């Protein structure tokens, strides 16, 4: 299957960067969001990043212009998905919302179009039956920030055809990303299952009063040679994202160990979501809007 046009649904912290990868790779790419403000913010952020790439010699001025000519922001889902060959959903990490989006996309998109979810935890088998094309549904999990992180987890469920998985892998390669294929579904996939284990233990140590979160981050960076500590990473990714992911896991497993910690709940309820709000575990000087 040949992919010529891509649509990304959701212009948040992940969606707009995934869309930029598509445009840079030569695909006609539509970035859809219900909020005009979110689209304007997304384009502003992308131009800022791409201007830095030009200054550093990573991108020519001609490549810059060509990429933005291929990037089409829109608030209309029909315009974005009506002629798309591949649609990547990047909305909030809530199963009911994703199922609604996929059902709507199934009615709008061409019959051959692949519907992929960028979910970091939710397996596509929980979404595929909201469509009439489960064989064309899979996970295509980019990592934050997508313009920097060179990895995509492509997850193939029992419902996903080999053609769908292979096509998505090829798109990742065209985008300049290292694609890894998971042949069986498991909640959280590979990276996040390992990451969540670290974050849960770090939170347990912090809430148990064994060490301050700053010291836990220092130990993980200095002793384990991680580039950032677990609390720094939670702030970077967004504490609300972590909260929704853990809440979804708890709903799937029913295991109390999978519930969001009390500290995480309190942070989210108080609006302290990390870098994007100016305060999470750490305090940041510049408040960044979604």
XYZ file of N, CA and C in Angstrom:
870
model
N 0.844 -1.194 0.000
C 0.000 0.000 0.000
C 0.877 1.239 0.000
N 0.543 2.209 -0.856
C 1.314 3.451 -0.956
C 0.632 4.557 -0.169
N 1.385 5.203 0.702
C 0.861 6.312 1.491
C 1.310 7.626 0.845
N 0.341 8.453 0.512
C 0.648 9.755 -0.073
C 0.187 10.904 0.815
N -0.913 10.690 1.523
C -1.485 11.751 2.350
C -1.748 11.240 3.758
N -1.350 12.040 4.731
C -1.489 11.687 6.145
C -2.352 12.735 6.839
N -3.117 12.301 7.803
C -3.847 13.216 8.682
C -3.477 12.895 10.121
N -3.272 13.932 10.915
C -3.020 13.772 12.345
C -4.154 14.473 13.080
N -4.810 13.766 13.966
C -5.955 14.303 14.702
C -5.509 14.659 16.110
N -5.530 15.943 16.414
C -5.072 16.438 17.707
C -3.769 17.201 17.554
N -3.792 18.502 17.872
C -2.622 19.359 17.654
C -1.875 19.657 18.943
N -2.006 18.779 19.922
C -1.329 18.986 21.206
C 0.155 18.723 21.134
N 0.762 18.458 22.284
C 2.225 18.354 22.376
C 2.787 17.248 21.498
N 2.012 16.173 21.260
C 2.477 15.090 20.393
C 2.037 15.305 18.954
N 0.766 15.617 18.759
C 0.185 15.649 17.425
C 0.868 16.598 16.456
N 1.168 17.810 16.898
C 1.733 18.772 15.950
C 3.149 18.371 15.512
N 3.895 17.713 16.408
C 5.236 17.284 16.022
C 5.189 16.061 15.105
N 4.234 15.169 15.322
C 4.060 14.034 14.411
C 3.700 14.544 13.016
N 2.818 15.529 12.972
C 2.432 16.108 11.684
C 3.635 16.730 10.978
N 4.501 17.366 11.721
C 5.692 17.968 11.124
C 6.606 16.896 10.555
N 6.726 15.768 11.247
C 7.517 14.659 10.721
C 6.956 14.193 9.380
N 5.634 14.148 9.288
C 5.005 13.750 8.042
C 5.306 14.715 6.915
N 5.200 16.004 7.193
C 5.466 17.022 6.179
C 6.929 17.021 5.764
N 7.827 16.863 6.726
C 9.256 16.812 6.418
C 9.595 15.589 5.567
N 8.834 14.512 5.743
C 9.091 13.276 5.005
C 8.523 13.308 3.588
N 7.830 14.381 3.253
C 7.320 14.518 1.894
C 5.854 14.195 1.723
N 5.154 13.884 2.813
C 3.733 13.572 2.726
C 2.895 14.852 2.796
N 1.825 14.914 2.007
C 0.823 15.948 2.237
C 0.183 15.625 3.577
N 0.267 16.554 4.505
C -0.109 16.258 5.892
C -1.114 17.272 6.413
N -2.229 16.768 6.897
C -3.255 17.611 7.504
C -3.196 17.454 9.018
N -3.199 18.575 9.714
C -3.211 18.585 11.184
C -4.552 19.143 11.623
N -5.364 18.291 12.269
C -6.709 18.689 12.641
C -6.852 18.838 14.145
N -7.545 19.873 14.532
C -7.896 20.071 15.937
C -9.182 20.878 15.972
N -10.005 20.668 16.986
C -11.264 21.413 17.079
C -11.033 22.860 17.487
N -9.836 23.163 17.990
C -9.517 24.503 18.472
C -8.607 25.247 17.494
N -9.077 26.376 16.996
C -8.254 27.222 16.124
C -7.036 27.737 16.881
N -7.223 28.059 18.157
C -6.103 28.545 18.974
C -5.013 27.486 19.089
N -5.413 26.220 19.270
C -4.432 25.138 19.379
C -3.640 24.993 18.087
N -4.316 25.147 16.952
C -3.633 25.052 15.660
C -2.651 26.201 15.470
N -3.063 27.404 15.874
C -2.176 28.557 15.758
C -0.951 28.396 16.661
N -1.184 27.916 17.876
C -0.077 27.678 18.801
C 0.863 26.612 18.250
N 0.280 25.557 17.683
C 1.077 24.471 17.112
C 1.969 24.981 15.981
N 1.412 25.776 15.079
C 2.209 26.290 13.961
C 3.316 27.210 14.458
N 3.001 28.031 15.454
C 4.007 28.925 16.016
C 5.176 28.142 16.617
N 4.852 27.081 17.361
C 5.884 26.254 17.969
C 6.729 25.565 16.901
N 6.058 25.059 15.870
C 6.778 24.347 14.808
C 7.700 25.279 14.040
N 7.253 26.481 13.762
C 8.107 27.434 13.045
C 9.324 27.811 13.895
N 9.100 27.919 15.200
C 10.215 28.216 16.102
C 11.249 27.093 16.075
N 10.775 25.851 16.144
C 11.681 24.696 16.125
C 12.390 24.582 14.778
N 11.638 24.710 13.704
C 12.220 24.554 12.370
C 13.191 25.697 12.041
N 12.920 26.891 12.548
C 13.866 27.992 12.369
C 15.201 27.683 13.038
N 15.146 27.046 14.207
C 16.379 26.646 14.881
C 17.109 25.590 14.064
N 16.359 24.669 13.446
C 16.975 23.652 12.604
C 17.698 24.293 11.421
N 17.075 25.314 10.839
C 17.706 26.016 9.717
C 18.981 26.712 10.182
N 18.908 27.369 11.345
C 20.081 28.074 11.890
C 21.227 27.106 12.163
N 20.892 25.874 12.582
C 21.921 24.874 12.902
C 22.368 24.074 11.683
N 21.747 24.325 10.527
C 22.126 23.615 9.317
C 21.506 22.239 9.181
N 20.533 21.912 10.029
C 19.858 20.618 9.942
C 18.819 20.609 8.829
N 18.425 21.795 8.376
C 17.367 21.942 7.390
C 17.681 23.164 6.536
N 17.506 23.048 5.222
C 17.737 24.202 4.349
C 16.495 25.085 4.332
N 16.655 26.318 3.906
C 15.522 27.244 3.806
C 14.486 26.707 2.826
N 14.951 26.067 1.761
C 14.036 25.503 0.771
C 13.241 24.336 1.359
N 13.914 23.485 2.121
C 13.234 22.363 2.768
C 12.222 22.853 3.792
N 12.570 23.917 4.484
C 11.668 24.548 5.463
C 10.373 24.983 4.779
N 10.515 25.740 3.696
C 9.342 26.251 2.989
C 8.507 25.117 2.414
N 9.175 24.113 1.833
C 8.456 22.994 1.226
C 7.661 22.205 2.269
N 8.257 22.024 3.447
C 7.577 21.274 4.504
C 6.312 21.994 4.959
N 6.403 23.304 5.148
C 5.228 24.041 5.609
C 4.173 24.169 4.509
N 4.590 24.097 3.257
C 3.606 24.065 2.167
C 2.824 22.752 2.179
N 3.450 21.686 2.667
C 2.775 20.385 2.736
C 1.964 20.212 4.013
N 2.113 21.122 4.969
C 1.411 21.019 6.255
C 0.151 21.881 6.221
N -1.005 21.255 6.447
C -2.290 21.947 6.295
C -3.087 21.883 7.598
N -3.069 22.920 8.416
C -3.868 22.941 9.647
C -5.352 23.149 9.304
N -6.217 22.474 10.022
C -7.655 22.629 9.786
C -8.442 22.234 11.030
N -9.594 22.860 11.199
C -10.494 22.475 12.290
C -11.532 21.461 11.811
N -11.528 21.155 10.515
C -12.553 20.276 9.937
C -12.013 18.861 9.753
N -12.619 17.922 10.436
C -12.169 16.536 10.360
C -12.370 15.974 8.948
N -13.450 16.380 8.286
C -13.717 15.894 6.929
C -12.607 16.321 5.973
N -12.143 17.551 6.097
C -11.074 18.037 5.236
C -9.780 17.277 5.494
N -9.496 16.986 6.751
C -8.249 16.314 7.108
C -8.255 14.848 6.695
N -9.359 14.156 6.947
C -9.386 12.696 6.804
C -10.050 12.200 5.530
N -10.747 13.076 4.809
C -11.553 12.653 3.672
C -10.787 11.957 2.568
N -9.523 12.340 2.368
C -8.703 11.735 1.312
C -7.411 11.124 1.860
N -7.343 10.923 3.164
C -6.101 10.446 3.793
C -5.896 8.953 3.567
N -4.640 8.570 3.439
C -4.265 7.157 3.342
C -3.909 6.585 4.712
N -3.436 7.454 5.592
C -3.066 7.078 6.958
C -3.510 8.185 7.892
N -4.224 7.820 8.942
C -4.673 8.797 9.932
C -4.097 8.391 11.284
N -3.435 9.335 11.932
C -2.817 9.087 13.239
C -3.574 9.894 14.284
N -4.210 9.208 15.197
C -4.965 9.873 16.274
C -4.026 10.202 17.427
N -4.079 11.461 17.887
C -3.221 11.903 18.988
C -4.025 12.787 19.941
N -5.193 12.298 20.351
C -6.036 13.060 21.273
C -5.762 12.595 22.706
N -6.555 13.069 23.626
C -6.356 12.785 25.042
C -6.382 11.277 25.315
N -5.630 10.858 26.321
C -5.463 9.429 26.628
C -6.664 8.907 27.424
N -7.832 8.953 26.776
C -9.063 8.432 27.371
C -9.728 7.525 26.346
N -10.007 6.302 26.742
C -10.511 5.299 25.818
C -11.819 5.725 25.165
N -12.759 6.262 25.936
C -14.055 6.613 25.362
C -13.923 7.698 24.304
N -13.013 8.637 24.528
C -12.795 9.706 23.547
C -12.192 9.132 22.267
N -11.212 8.263 22.426
C -10.566 7.661 21.255
C -11.555 6.820 20.445
N -12.412 6.086 21.107
C -13.395 5.272 20.393
C -14.355 6.154 19.595
N -14.733 7.283 20.161
C -15.605 8.214 19.449
C -14.904 8.765 18.212
N -13.643 9.118 18.363
C -12.864 9.657 17.240
C -12.724 8.612 16.136
N -12.417 7.373 16.505
C -12.228 6.322 15.505
C -13.527 5.992 14.781
N -14.638 6.010 15.500
C -15.929 5.751 14.857
C -16.242 6.836 13.835
N -15.938 8.069 14.184
C -16.173 9.186 13.261
C -15.232 9.104 12.064
N -13.963 8.771 12.325
C -12.996 8.640 11.235
C -13.397 7.518 10.280
N -13.933 6.441 10.821
C -14.331 5.308 10.000
C -15.396 5.707 8.980
N -16.250 6.652 9.355
C -17.300 7.131 8.451
C -16.785 8.116 7.418
N -15.672 8.786 7.741
C -15.165 9.856 6.884
C -14.059 9.376 5.950
N -13.147 8.569 6.452
C -11.940 8.198 5.709
C -12.242 7.215 4.586
N -11.418 7.217 3.536
C -11.558 6.221 2.460
C -11.450 4.808 3.027
N -12.042 3.855 2.344
C -12.083 2.478 2.855
C -10.702 1.856 2.993
N -9.726 2.342 2.210
C -8.380 1.763 2.268
C -7.528 2.365 3.377
N -7.987 3.445 3.999
C -7.155 4.203 4.945
C -6.866 3.414 6.216
N -5.631 3.530 6.670
C -5.202 2.947 7.942
C -5.505 3.938 9.055
N -6.047 3.439 10.169
C -6.343 4.258 11.341
C -5.410 3.826 12.469
N -4.488 4.689 12.835
C -3.504 4.362 13.875
C -3.709 5.254 15.081
N -3.470 4.712 16.264
C -3.518 5.512 17.476
C -2.111 5.704 18.028
N -1.834 6.926 18.451
C -0.550 7.235 19.070
C -0.569 6.957 20.565
N -1.589 6.300 21.046
C -1.689 6.028 22.479
C -0.408 5.392 23.016
N -0.015 5.834 24.181
C 1.191 5.303 24.815
C 0.903 4.083 25.669
N -0.363 3.750 25.832
C -0.738 2.654 26.734
C -1.887 1.810 26.210
N -2.910 2.461 25.645
C -4.142 1.769 25.257
C -3.915 0.947 23.994
N -4.142 -0.348 24.075
C -3.955 -1.216 22.916
C -5.096 -1.000 21.928
N -4.789 -1.167 20.637
C -5.769 -0.822 19.603
C -6.951 -1.782 19.546
N -6.829 -2.973 20.133
C -7.967 -3.903 20.145
C -9.139 -3.343 20.948
N -8.867 -2.399 21.849
C -9.939 -1.761 22.616
C -10.635 -0.676 21.807
N -10.079 -0.352 20.641
C -10.609 0.718 19.795
C -11.115 0.183 18.463
N -10.485 -0.876 17.959
C -10.717 -1.343 16.594
C -12.176 -1.674 16.312
N -12.900 -2.227 17.301
C -14.278 -2.629 17.041
C -15.240 -1.449 16.976
N -14.725 -0.232 17.176
C -15.534 0.968 16.952
C -15.569 1.322 15.465
N -14.811 0.552 14.657
C -14.737 0.788 13.226
C -15.211 -0.450 12.455
N -15.364 -0.295 11.140
C -15.715 -1.420 10.270
C -14.480 -1.998 9.603
N -13.275 -1.541 10.057
C -12.018 -1.975 9.426
C -10.970 -2.348 10.468
N -11.247 -3.247 11.384
C -10.273 -3.581 12.434
C -8.926 -4.043 11.899
N -8.908 -4.624 10.690
C -7.644 -5.079 10.111
C -6.724 -3.921 9.756
N -7.284 -2.717 9.685
C -6.499 -1.527 9.328
C -6.251 -0.626 10.537
N -6.372 -1.179 11.738
C -6.189 -0.417 12.982
C -4.988 -0.966 13.746
N -4.134 -0.060 14.234
C -2.955 -0.483 15.007
C -2.491 0.669 15.884
N -1.506 0.387 16.728
C -0.832 1.430 17.495
C 0.387 1.911 16.723
N 0.600 3.213 16.755
C 1.783 3.838 16.159
C 2.275 4.851 17.191
N 3.028 4.343 18.171
C 3.371 5.140 19.347
C 4.698 5.872 19.184
N 4.608 7.175 18.928
C 5.779 8.041 18.919
C 6.111 8.437 20.357
N 7.352 8.850 20.571
C 7.778 9.274 21.903
C 7.968 10.786 21.941
N 7.739 11.349 23.093
C 7.819 12.805 23.268
C 9.248 13.239 23.593
N 9.725 14.293 22.920
C 9.136 15.015 21.793
C 9.433 14.316 20.468
N 8.416 14.177 19.640
C 8.506 13.342 18.447
C 9.560 13.817 17.451
N 9.846 15.115 17.424
C 10.849 15.643 16.504
C 12.270 15.348 16.977
N 12.404 14.847 18.193
C 13.721 14.542 18.760
C 13.913 13.037 18.935
N 12.900 12.361 19.453
C 13.037 10.960 19.835
C 12.966 10.036 18.623
N 14.007 9.231 18.460
C 14.127 8.349 17.289
C 13.623 6.949 17.605
N 12.318 6.831 17.856
C 11.753 5.506 18.092
C 10.243 5.577 17.931
N 9.662 4.550 17.332
C 8.213 4.407 17.248
C 7.886 2.947 17.532
N 6.975 2.718 18.464
C 6.493 1.367 18.735
C 5.251 1.117 17.877
N 5.368 0.212 16.922
C 4.224 -0.205 16.112
C 3.710 -1.504 16.726
N 2.464 -1.488 17.185
C 1.922 -2.640 17.910
C 0.830 -3.299 17.073
N 1.023 -4.566 16.784
C 0.110 -5.337 15.945
C -0.760 -6.217 16.824
N -2.052 -5.954 16.822
C -2.976 -6.825 17.534
C -3.403 -7.988 16.660
N -4.170 -8.917 17.230
C -4.664 -10.058 16.459
C -5.532 -9.606 15.290
N -6.151 -8.433 15.429
C -7.049 -7.896 14.411
C -6.299 -7.190 13.279
N -5.037 -6.836 13.508
C -4.264 -6.027 12.569
C -3.655 -6.893 11.480
N -3.835 -6.495 10.222
C -3.266 -7.265 9.117
C -1.766 -7.023 9.009
N -1.068 -7.975 8.413
C 0.368 -7.811 8.170
C 0.622 -6.614 7.263
N -0.251 -6.421 6.271
C -0.080 -5.292 5.348
C -0.134 -3.968 6.089
N -1.074 -3.852 7.022
C -1.198 -2.624 7.799
C 0.071 -2.374 8.606
N 0.533 -3.378 9.327
C 1.735 -3.224 10.154
C 2.947 -2.885 9.300
N 3.104 -3.570 8.184
C 4.256 -3.321 7.315
C 4.219 -1.924 6.711
N 3.033 -1.469 6.331
C 2.897 -0.128 5.761
C 3.261 0.935 6.780
N 2.792 0.775 7.999
C 3.093 1.744 9.062
C 4.590 1.750 9.367
N 5.203 0.573 9.359
C 6.652 0.498 9.564
C 7.393 1.279 8.473
N 6.932 1.167 7.234
C 7.565 1.868 6.116
C 7.410 3.379 6.247
N 6.260 3.825 6.738
C 6.044 5.258 6.951
C 7.010 5.784 8.011
N 7.186 5.018 9.076
C 8.142 5.409 10.120
C 9.543 5.589 9.528
N 9.936 4.646 8.680
C 11.251 4.721 8.044
C 11.361 5.962 7.168
N 10.293 6.267 6.421
C 10.285 7.459 5.567
C 10.387 8.731 6.413
N 9.833 8.686 7.623
C 9.908 9.833 8.535
C 11.260 9.929 9.232
N 12.129 8.956 8.973
C 13.441 8.983 9.604
C 13.439 8.490 11.032
N 12.470 7.639 11.359
C 12.354 7.123 12.704
C 12.607 5.617 12.724
N 13.232 5.142 13.808
C 13.462 3.714 13.993
C 12.175 3.077 14.496
N 11.597 2.215 13.674
C 10.344 1.564 14.044
C 10.626 0.189 14.634
N 9.937 -0.142 15.697
C 10.033 -1.463 16.314
C 8.654 -2.089 16.293
N 8.566 -3.368 15.926
C 7.277 -4.043 15.806
C 7.027 -4.951 17.006
N 5.934 -4.693 17.713
C 5.474 -5.591 18.759
C 4.435 -6.507 18.144
N 4.697 -7.809 18.163
C 3.841 -8.768 17.467
C 2.626 -9.168 18.281
N 2.616 -8.803 19.571
C 1.479 -9.069 20.449
C 1.188 -7.819 21.260
N -0.073 -7.652 21.612
C -0.469 -6.496 22.408
C -0.191 -6.729 23.897
N 0.209 -5.653 24.547
C 0.289 -5.622 26.003
C 0.179 -4.166 26.421
N -0.633 -3.871 27.408
C -0.859 -2.503 27.843
C 0.447 -1.832 28.250
N 0.700 -0.650 27.711
C 1.922 0.071 28.028
C 3.077 -0.240 27.112
N 2.928 -1.325 26.315
C 3.951 -1.726 25.350
C 5.277 -2.027 26.060
N 6.409 -1.672 25.467
C 7.705 -2.009 26.069
C 8.271 -0.851 26.884
N 8.489 0.275 26.229
C 9.176 1.398 26.888
C 8.439 1.871 28.129
N 7.119 2.061 28.004
C 6.382 2.600 29.137
C 6.215 1.604 30.273
N 6.188 0.319 29.970
C 6.122 -0.661 31.063
C 7.390 -0.587 31.914
N 8.518 -0.427 31.256
C 9.787 -0.285 31.990
C 9.836 1.062 32.698
N 9.416 2.119 31.980
C 9.433 3.460 32.554
C 8.505 3.571 33.757
N 7.290 3.026 33.624
C 6.327 3.128 34.720
C 6.822 2.402 35.962
N 7.527 1.294 35.773
C 8.076 0.572 36.923
C 9.055 1.456 37.682
N 9.882 2.201 36.939
C 10.840 3.121 37.566
C 10.101 4.256 38.268
N 9.106 4.830 37.583
C 8.384 5.967 38.158
C 7.578 5.573 39.389
N 6.984 4.390 39.355
C 6.217 3.937 40.517
C 7.123 3.749 41.727
N 8.298 3.165 41.520
C 9.226 2.961 42.628
C 9.752 4.291 43.137
N 10.043 5.226 42.212
C 10.517 6.552 42.614
C 9.460 7.261 43.450
N 8.200 7.165 43.028
C 7.117 7.818 43.760
C 6.938 7.168 45.129
N 7.071 5.839 45.205
C 6.942 5.133 46.478
C 8.025 5.565 47.460
N 9.241 5.724 46.959
C 10.344 6.177 47.811
C 10.115 7.606 48.298
N 9.599 8.443 47.411
C 9.331 9.843 47.768
C 8.201 9.927 48.798
N 7.081 9.248 48.522
C 5.947 9.313 49.437
C 6.258 8.618 50.760
N 7.195 7.674 50.743
C 7.592 7.009 51.984
C 8.557 7.820 52.822
N 8.982 8.963 52.286
C 9.861 9.853 53.036
C 11.318 9.431 53.043
N 11.702 8.559 52.114
C 13.087 8.085 52.084
C 14.042 9.116 51.482
N 13.545 9.927 50.567
C 14.381 10.948 49.939
C 13.485 11.963 49.250
N 13.984 13.203 49.122
C 13.267 14.214 48.361
C 13.292 13.852 46.882
N 12.309 14.352 46.133
C 12.248 13.998 44.705
C 13.474 14.502 43.953
N 14.036 15.664 44.394
C 15.250 16.171 43.735
C 16.417 15.200 43.904
N 16.529 14.638 45.107
C 17.634 13.706 45.370
C 17.439 12.387 44.628
N 16.185 11.943 44.505
C 15.914 10.730 43.733
C 16.306 10.948 42.272
N 15.951 12.106 41.723
C 16.347 12.435 40.344
C 17.866 12.449 40.196
N 18.543 13.038 41.174
C 20.008 13.115 41.125
C 20.632 11.715 41.116
N 20.126 10.844 41.983
C 20.660 9.479 42.062
C 20.453 8.741 40.739
N 19.261 8.876 40.154
C 18.967 8.188 38.895
C 19.862 8.726 37.776
N 20.092 10.030 37.759
C 20.951 10.613 36.720
C 22.419 10.253 36.923
N 22.879 10.369 38.152
C 24.307 10.184 38.416
C 24.709 8.709 38.533
N 23.875 7.930 39.215
C 24.241 6.533 39.457
C 23.820 5.594 38.326
N 22.666 5.882 37.718
C 22.158 5.012 36.654
C 22.421 5.582 35.266
N 22.939 6.801 35.221
C 23.310 7.447 33.963
C 22.114 7.716 33.054
N 20.929 7.937 33.652
C 19.778 8.345 32.869
C 19.912 9.825 32.522
N 19.481 10.262 31.350
C 19.620 11.675 30.983
C 18.791 12.609 31.862
N 17.628 12.135 32.331
C 16.798 12.912 33.260
C 16.263 11.966 34.327
N 15.905 12.543 35.471
C 15.340 11.743 36.550
C 13.859 11.493 36.332
N 13.263 10.568 37.085
C 11.853 10.211 36.881
C 10.882 11.364 37.125
N 11.172 12.221 38.102
C 10.270 13.341 38.375
C 10.439 14.438 37.323
N 11.658 14.644 36.869
C 11.889 15.576 35.768
C 11.158 15.119 34.515
N 11.187 13.818 34.263
C 10.533 13.286 33.071
C 9.022 13.387 33.185
N 8.480 13.152 34.368
C 7.031 13.311 34.560
C 6.612 14.741 34.296
N 7.394 15.707 34.755
C 7.111 17.113 34.492
C 7.177 17.423 33.001
N 8.155 16.846 32.324
C 8.330 17.099 30.900
C 7.172 16.522 30.093
N 6.771 15.317 30.396
C 5.697 14.653 29.652
C 4.329 15.232 29.975
N 4.176 15.755 31.189
C 2.883 16.269 31.641
C 2.293 15.338 32.682
N 2.083 15.843 33.890
C 1.568 14.992 34.956
C 0.158 14.511 34.655
N -0.605 15.293 33.903
C -1.946 14.859 33.519
C -1.892 13.663 32.578
N -0.889 13.635 31.698
C -0.725 12.503 30.792
C -0.461 11.230 31.594
N 0.468 11.324 32.551
C 0.765 10.175 33.400
C -0.444 9.730 34.203
N -1.215 10.698 34.683
C -2.414 10.386 35.457
C -3.418 9.602 34.618
N -3.699 10.083 33.407
C -4.679 9.408 32.545
C -4.207 8.011 32.150
N -2.907 7.875 31.908
C -2.359 6.572 31.537
C -2.537 5.578 32.680
N -2.189 5.991 33.892
C -2.306 5.094 35.037
C -3.767 4.784 35.354
N -4.634 5.783 35.195
C -6.056 5.554 35.447
C -6.618 4.533 34.459
N -6.171 4.621 33.204
C -6.614 3.668 32.194
C -6.107 2.253 32.521
N -4.845 2.164 32.938
C -4.298 0.860 33.309
C -5.067 0.252 34.471
N -5.416 1.083 35.455
C -6.153 0.594 36.617
C -7.536 0.086 36.206
N -8.180 0.811 35.273
C -9.498 0.387 34.806
C -9.409 -0.956 34.072
N -8.281 -1.183 33.388
C -8.105 -2.438 32.653
C -7.771 -3.599 33.577
N -6.915 -3.341 34.577
C -6.409 -4.442 35.400
C -7.154 -4.611 36.717
N -7.667 -3.515 37.269
C -8.299 -3.565 38.575
C -7.310 -3.728 39.708
N -6.026 -3.678 39.407
C -4.971 -3.842 40.405
C -4.705 -2.492 41.082
N -4.882 -2.402 42.424
C -4.652 -1.134 43.128
C -3.256 -0.560 42.898
N -2.282 -1.417 42.584
C -0.917 -0.939 42.329
C -0.841 -0.081 41.074
N -1.829 -0.203 40.195
C -1.832 0.563 38.955
C -2.537 1.905 39.082
N -3.134 2.182 40.245
C -3.833 3.455 40.436
C -2.827 4.601 40.517
N -3.212 5.798 40.061
C -2.324 6.956 40.225
C -2.054 7.203 41.703
N -0.840 7.588 42.020
C -0.475 7.843 43.413
C -1.215 9.066 43.938
N -1.293 9.174 45.250
C -1.978 10.313 45.868
C -1.298 11.625 45.491
N 0.022 11.612 45.449
C 0.749 12.822 45.066
C 0.393 13.250 43.653
N 0.321 12.292 42.724
C -0.017 12.603 41.339
C -1.438 13.140 41.240
N -2.366 12.540 41.959
C -3.750 13.008 41.968
C -3.814 14.458 42.451
N -3.114 14.761 43.546
C -3.136 16.109 44.106
C -2.533 17.124 43.143
N -1.463 16.746 42.469
C -0.830 17.652 41.506
C -1.790 17.979 40.358
N -2.427 16.958 39.825
C -3.339 17.157 38.695
C -4.545 17.986 39.122
N -5.110 17.682 40.280
C -6.284 18.422 40.755
C -5.968 19.891 41.026
N -4.715 20.186 41.376
C -4.323 21.573 41.642
C -3.843 22.292 40.383
N -3.815 21.572 39.248
C -3.406 22.192 37.992
C -1.907 22.297 37.818
N -1.149 21.626 38.664
C 0.320 21.632 38.554
C 0.731 20.459 37.669
N 0.787 20.708 36.364
C 0.929 19.629 35.384
C 2.329 19.503 34.821
N 3.279 20.284 35.343
C 4.643 20.189 34.840
C 5.071 21.410 34.055
N 5.969 21.208 33.125
C 6.538 22.318 32.359
C 5.479 23.159 31.663
N 4.446 22.505 31.133
C 3.471 23.240 30.321
C 2.633 24.212 31.137
N 2.569 24.045 32.449
C 1.843 24.995 33.297
C 2.780 25.835 34.156
N 4.086 25.588 34.054
C 5.051 26.358 34.831
C 5.379 25.752 36.180
N 4.622 24.737 36.597
C 4.891 24.104 37.885
C 4.388 22.677 37.874
N 5.226 21.773 38.387
C 4.842 20.383 38.582
C 5.506 19.958 39.879
N 6.460 19.034 39.801
C 7.324 18.793 40.952
C 8.321 19.935 41.083
N 8.765 20.435 39.941
C 9.665 21.579 39.901
C 8.886 22.817 39.452
N 9.484 23.981 39.677
C 8.912 25.247 39.215
C 9.735 25.766 38.040
N 9.046 26.214 36.994
C 9.691 26.663 35.771
C 9.400 28.141 35.535
N 10.370 28.837 34.995
C 10.250 30.283 34.820
C 9.248 30.670 33.760
N 9.248 29.924 32.651
C 8.402 30.301 31.518
C 7.217 29.368 31.417
N 6.017 29.936 31.452
C 4.806 29.149 31.318
C 4.536 28.907 29.833
N 4.391 27.638 29.462
C 4.176 27.257 28.072
C 2.731 26.785 27.906
N 2.046 27.344 26.922
C 0.672 26.926 26.659
C 0.648 25.636 25.866
N -0.471 24.887 25.979
C -0.648 23.670 25.172
C -0.741 24.031 23.703
